[in-house]
Amino acid sequence: MQIRPINAPDDDFAAWYEVYAAAREADYPGGPHWLERELKVIYEGTEQHGSRLWLAEDGGRAVGAALLGLPLRDNLTLGEPEIYVRPGHWRRGIGSALLQEIEDAAKAAGRTSLLTYLEGPAGAPANSGTAFAEKNGFSRRITEISRVQRPPFDLDAITAAEEAARPYAAGYRIVTWRDNVPDEYLDEYARLQARLSTDAPLGDLEYEAEVWDEARIRTGEARRARMRRGSWNAAAFAPDGSMAGLTVITLSVDSDECGFQDTTIVDPAHRGHRLGLLVKAANVRALLADRPGVQAVWTWNADSNAHMIAINETLGYRVAGWSAGYQKSA
Ligand SMILES: CC(C)(COP(=O)(O)OP(=O)(O)OC[C@H]1O[C@@H](n2cnc3c(N)ncnc32)[C@H](O)[C@@H]1OP(=O)(O)O)[C@@H](O)C(=O)NCCC(=O)NCCS
């Protein structure tokens, strides 16, 4: 077995992705996943976030795929590993060899802490990933529950929930838009995104506030366009013009398979006005108007985030699985 570094734009990435998809499907059939062309763009890296990739081959066949994510603007001592081994080749030390490669690279890059997210379906609380992580000195720092919204979408129930919430939000204005953030919302959008990075429950994770500015937003948008992913956005504005709440869903331009609920945040100064429900309801209505065939919208919440979970259940999201953050300090 040989391990060699590869780059996302290389032809070898097809083999990397094939192992990724097969390993994920084995642990979480039908679970959320990226398309190949989406990951190819993600792993090209940006000024904010770098990625290093490795491929493990046995007799010329790809059997393992590994990633080290490197935050470059914040969390500079953190490395984000992911390891995938082709089913049928598990328990032969391939994952361990890839982890060793990652740990050496992380150390050389000055990263003293490693953080990875593992996922699985409801009803199977542990899997190969959790066993492997625990064996290698990672400990669970946070558990999130994934929920998914699938057709048939109950638009009547969503509209009824919105109407019940509206009296609590007198004076607030809900605005929706597609794709790029309008210039006039940029500063407020950046402020809420930065808040979200530490406002959402973090369990015992060691994670710094993210730095958000116009460059980061516009870079992300350009990258999303190259991934051929669209975004649907809804924000609530307070009477003084500040952005009080924000939510984002992304979905491939070419595939209805896998929508992701990205950000949802309500500024603490504006909580208690049902703005979380109002922005999410407006956003899903906008998404369905444009893309009535959407097959799934996935969302993740810390199990301690009771308020957000109640909103999601009202909107028709149902529990699908779990996602756990595992961290290890060097
Ligand atoms: C997790 C994964 C990468 C492990 O790859 P692997 O090549 O099988 O790992 P190794 O053979 O090096 O296993 C090392 C040790 O981890 C533990 N381990 C790995 N898989 C395990 C499993 N399914 N059940 C119990 N323990 C397991 C064992 O202690 C193992 O040592 P042992 O076989 O001598 O008992 C692989 O199962 C996989 O691709 N899973 C799906 C994707 C995933 O969850 N990746 C996340 C990891 S960041």
Coordinates of C-alpha atoms in Angstrom, one line a residue, residues 5-252:
P5 CA -0.5 13.5 -1.8
I6 CA -2.9 14.7 -4.5
N7 CA -4.5 18.0 -5.5
A8 CA -8.2 18.5 -5.9
P9 CA -7.9 19.7 -9.6
D10 CA -6.0 16.5 -10.5
D11 CA -7.7 13.6 -12.4
D12 CA -6.8 11.5 -9.3
F13 CA -9.6 13.3 -7.4
A14 CA -12.2 11.0 -9.1
A15 CA -10.6 8.0 -7.2
W16 CA -10.5 10.0 -4.0
Y17 CA -14.2 10.8 -4.3
E18 CA -15.1 7.3 -5.1
V19 CA -13.6 6.0 -1.8
Y20 CA -15.2 8.9 0.1
A21 CA -18.7 8.1 -1.3
A22 CA -18.4 4.4 -0.8
A23 CA -17.1 4.7 2.8
R24 CA -19.8 7.2 3.8
E25 CA -22.5 5.1 2.2
A26 CA -21.3 2.1 4.2
D27 CA -21.7 3.9 7.5
Y28 CA -24.7 6.1 6.6
P29 CA -26.8 4.8 3.7
G30 CA -28.7 7.7 2.1
G31 CA -27.0 10.2 4.4
P32 CA -26.1 13.8 3.4
H33 CA -23.1 14.1 1.0
W34 CA -21.4 16.5 -1.4
L35 CA -21.3 15.9 -5.1
E36 CA -17.9 15.2 -6.7
R37 CA -17.6 18.6 -8.5
E38 CA -18.7 20.4 -5.2
L39 CA -15.9 18.8 -3.2
K40 CA -13.4 19.4 -5.9
V41 CA -14.0 23.1 -5.6
I42 CA -14.1 23.1 -1.8
Y43 CA -10.7 21.3 -1.6
E44 CA -9.1 23.8 -4.0
G45 CA -8.9 25.9 -0.8
T46 CA -9.2 29.6 -0.3
E47 CA -7.3 32.3 1.6
Q48 CA -9.5 31.5 4.6
H49 CA -9.2 27.7 4.5
G50 CA -6.6 25.3 3.0
S51 CA -7.0 21.6 2.3
R52 CA -4.4 18.8 1.8
L53 CA -5.4 15.5 0.3
W54 CA -3.8 12.1 0.2
L55 CA -4.7 8.9 -1.7
A56 CA -3.8 5.4 -0.5
E57 CA -3.4 2.8 -3.3
D58 CA -3.0 -0.9 -3.3
G59 CA -1.9 -2.5 -6.5
G60 CA -2.9 0.6 -8.4
R61 CA -6.4 0.7 -6.9
A62 CA -7.5 3.5 -4.6
V63 CA -8.3 2.1 -1.1
G64 CA -8.1 5.1 1.1
A65 CA -8.7 8.9 1.0
A66 CA -7.6 11.5 3.5
L67 CA -8.0 15.2 4.0
L68 CA -6.4 17.7 6.4
G69 CA -8.4 21.0 6.5
L70 CA -6.4 24.0 7.7
P71 CA -8.2 27.2 8.8
L72 CA -6.0 30.1 7.8
R73 CA -7.7 33.2 9.3
D74 CA -8.7 32.0 12.7
N75 CA -8.2 28.7 14.6
L76 CA -4.6 28.6 13.5
T77 CA -3.6 25.8 15.8
L78 CA -6.5 23.6 14.6
G79 CA -6.3 20.8 11.9
E80 CA -9.4 19.2 10.5
P81 CA -8.8 15.5 9.5
E82 CA -11.1 13.2 7.5
I83 CA -10.2 9.7 6.6
Y84 CA -12.2 7.3 4.4
V85 CA -11.3 3.7 3.6
R86 CA -12.9 1.6 0.9
P87 CA -15.4 -0.9 2.5
G88 CA -13.9 -4.4 2.2
H89 CA -10.5 -3.0 3.1
W90 CA -11.3 -2.0 6.7
R91 CA -9.3 -3.2 9.7
R92 CA -6.1 -3.6 7.8
G93 CA -4.3 -0.5 9.1
I94 CA -5.0 1.7 6.1
G95 CA -6.9 4.3 8.2
S96 CA -4.1 4.3 10.8
A97 CA -1.4 4.9 8.1
L98 CA -3.4 7.8 6.7
L99 CA -3.9 9.3 10.2
Q100 CA -0.2 9.1 10.8
E101 CA 0.4 11.0 7.5
I102 CA -2.1 13.6 8.6
E103 CA -0.7 14.0 12.1
D104 CA 2.8 14.6 10.7
A105 CA 1.5 17.2 8.2
A106 CA -0.6 18.9 11.0
K107 CA 2.4 19.1 13.3
A108 CA 4.5 20.5 10.5
A109 CA 1.8 23.2 9.9
G110 CA 1.9 24.1 13.6
R111 CA -1.5 22.6 14.4
T112 CA -1.7 21.3 18.0
S113 CA -5.4 20.3 18.0
L114 CA -7.3 18.0 15.6
L115 CA -11.1 18.2 15.2
T116 CA -13.2 15.9 13.0
Y117 CA -17.0 15.4 12.6
L118 CA -18.4 11.9 12.3
E119 CA -21.9 11.1 11.2
G120 CA -24.3 8.2 11.3
P121 CA -28.0 7.3 11.2
A122 CA -30.4 7.5 14.1
G123 CA -30.5 4.1 15.9
A124 CA -26.8 3.4 15.3
P125 CA -25.0 5.7 17.8
A126 CA -21.5 4.3 17.2
N127 CA -19.8 3.3 13.9
S128 CA -16.4 2.6 12.4
G129 CA -15.5 6.3 12.6
T130 CA -16.3 6.7 16.3
A131 CA -14.4 3.5 17.2
F132 CA -11.4 4.6 15.1
A133 CA -11.4 8.1 16.5
E134 CA -11.6 6.8 20.1
K135 CA -8.9 4.3 19.6
N136 CA -6.7 7.1 18.3
G137 CA -7.1 9.4 21.3
F138 CA -9.9 11.6 20.1
S139 CA -12.7 12.4 22.5
R140 CA -16.3 13.4 21.8
R141 CA -16.8 17.1 22.5
I142 CA -20.2 17.7 21.0
T143 CA -23.2 15.8 19.6
E144 CA -25.5 17.3 17.1
I145 CA -28.7 15.7 15.7
S146 CA -29.3 15.9 12.0
R147 CA -32.8 16.4 10.8
V148 CA -34.1 16.3 7.3
Q149 CA -37.1 17.8 5.5
R150 CA -38.4 15.8 2.6
P151 CA -41.4 15.9 0.3
P152 CA -44.3 16.2 0.7
F153 CA -43.6 19.6 2.2
D154 CA -46.6 20.8 4.2
L155 CA -46.9 24.4 3.0
D156 CA -50.2 24.9 4.8
A157 CA -48.6 24.0 8.1
I158 CA -45.6 26.3 7.4
T159 CA -47.9 29.2 6.5
A160 CA -50.0 28.6 9.6
A161 CA -46.9 28.6 11.8
E162 CA -45.8 31.9 10.2
E163 CA -49.1 33.5 10.8
A164 CA -49.1 32.5 14.4
A165 CA -45.6 34.0 14.8
R166 CA -46.2 37.3 13.0
P167 CA -47.8 39.2 15.9
Y168 CA -44.7 38.7 18.0
A169 CA -42.6 40.4 15.3
A170 CA -44.4 43.6 14.8
G171 CA -42.1 46.2 13.2
Y172 CA -39.7 43.6 11.8
R173 CA -39.4 43.2 8.0
I174 CA -38.6 39.8 6.4
V175 CA -36.5 40.0 3.2
T176 CA -35.5 37.1 0.9
W177 CA -32.9 36.9 -1.9
R178 CA -31.1 34.4 -4.1
D179 CA -27.4 33.8 -4.2
N180 CA -25.1 36.8 -3.6
V181 CA -25.6 39.1 -0.6
P182 CA -26.8 42.5 -1.8
D183 CA -24.2 45.2 -1.1
E184 CA -26.4 47.1 1.3
Y185 CA -26.6 44.0 3.6
L186 CA -22.9 43.1 3.6
D187 CA -21.8 44.6 6.9
E188 CA -24.7 43.3 8.9
Y189 CA -24.5 39.9 7.2
A190 CA -20.8 39.6 8.2
R191 CA -21.6 40.7 11.8
L192 CA -24.2 37.9 12.2
Q193 CA -22.1 35.2 10.5
A194 CA -19.2 36.0 12.9
R195 CA -21.6 35.8 15.9
L196 CA -22.9 32.4 14.8
S197 CA -19.5 30.8 14.9
T198 CA -19.5 31.0 18.7
D199 CA -23.2 31.7 19.6
A200 CA -24.5 28.3 18.5
P201 CA -23.8 25.8 21.3
L202 CA -20.3 24.5 21.1
G203 CA -20.4 21.8 23.8
D204 CA -16.8 21.3 25.0
L205 CA -15.2 22.2 21.7
E206 CA -12.3 24.6 21.7
Y207 CA -13.2 26.9 18.8
E208 CA -12.5 30.6 18.2
A209 CA -14.8 33.2 16.8
E210 CA -14.5 33.2 13.0
V211 CA -13.3 36.4 11.2
W212 CA -16.0 37.5 8.6
D213 CA -15.6 40.4 6.2
E214 CA -16.6 41.3 2.7
A215 CA -13.7 39.4 1.2
R216 CA -14.6 36.2 3.0
I217 CA -18.3 36.5 1.9
R218 CA -17.5 37.3 -1.7
T219 CA -14.9 34.5 -1.9
G220 CA -17.4 32.1 -0.6
E221 CA -20.0 33.2 -3.1
A222 CA -17.6 32.9 -6.0
R223 CA -16.7 29.4 -4.9
R224 CA -20.3 28.4 -4.5
A225 CA -21.0 29.6 -8.0
R226 CA -18.2 27.4 -9.3
M227 CA -19.6 24.5 -7.3
R228 CA -22.8 25.1 -9.2
R229 CA -24.7 25.5 -5.9
G230 CA -27.4 28.1 -5.5
S231 CA -28.3 29.8 -2.2
W232 CA -31.7 30.9 -0.8
N233 CA -31.5 33.5 1.9
A234 CA -33.9 35.2 4.3
A235 CA -33.2 38.0 6.8
A236 CA -35.2 39.9 9.4
F237 CA -34.6 43.6 9.7
A238 CA -35.3 45.6 12.9
P239 CA -37.1 48.9 12.7
D240 CA -33.6 50.7 13.1
G241 CA -32.4 48.9 9.9
S242 CA -30.1 46.4 11.6
M243 CA -30.2 42.7 10.6
A244 CA -31.9 40.9 13.4
G245 CA -32.0 37.3 11.9
L246 CA -30.6 35.4 9.0
T247 CA -31.0 32.0 7.5
V248 CA -29.4 30.3 4.4
I249 CA -30.2 27.1 2.4
T250 CA -28.0 25.9 -0.4
L251 CA -28.8 23.4 -3.2
S252 CA -27.1 22.2 -6.3

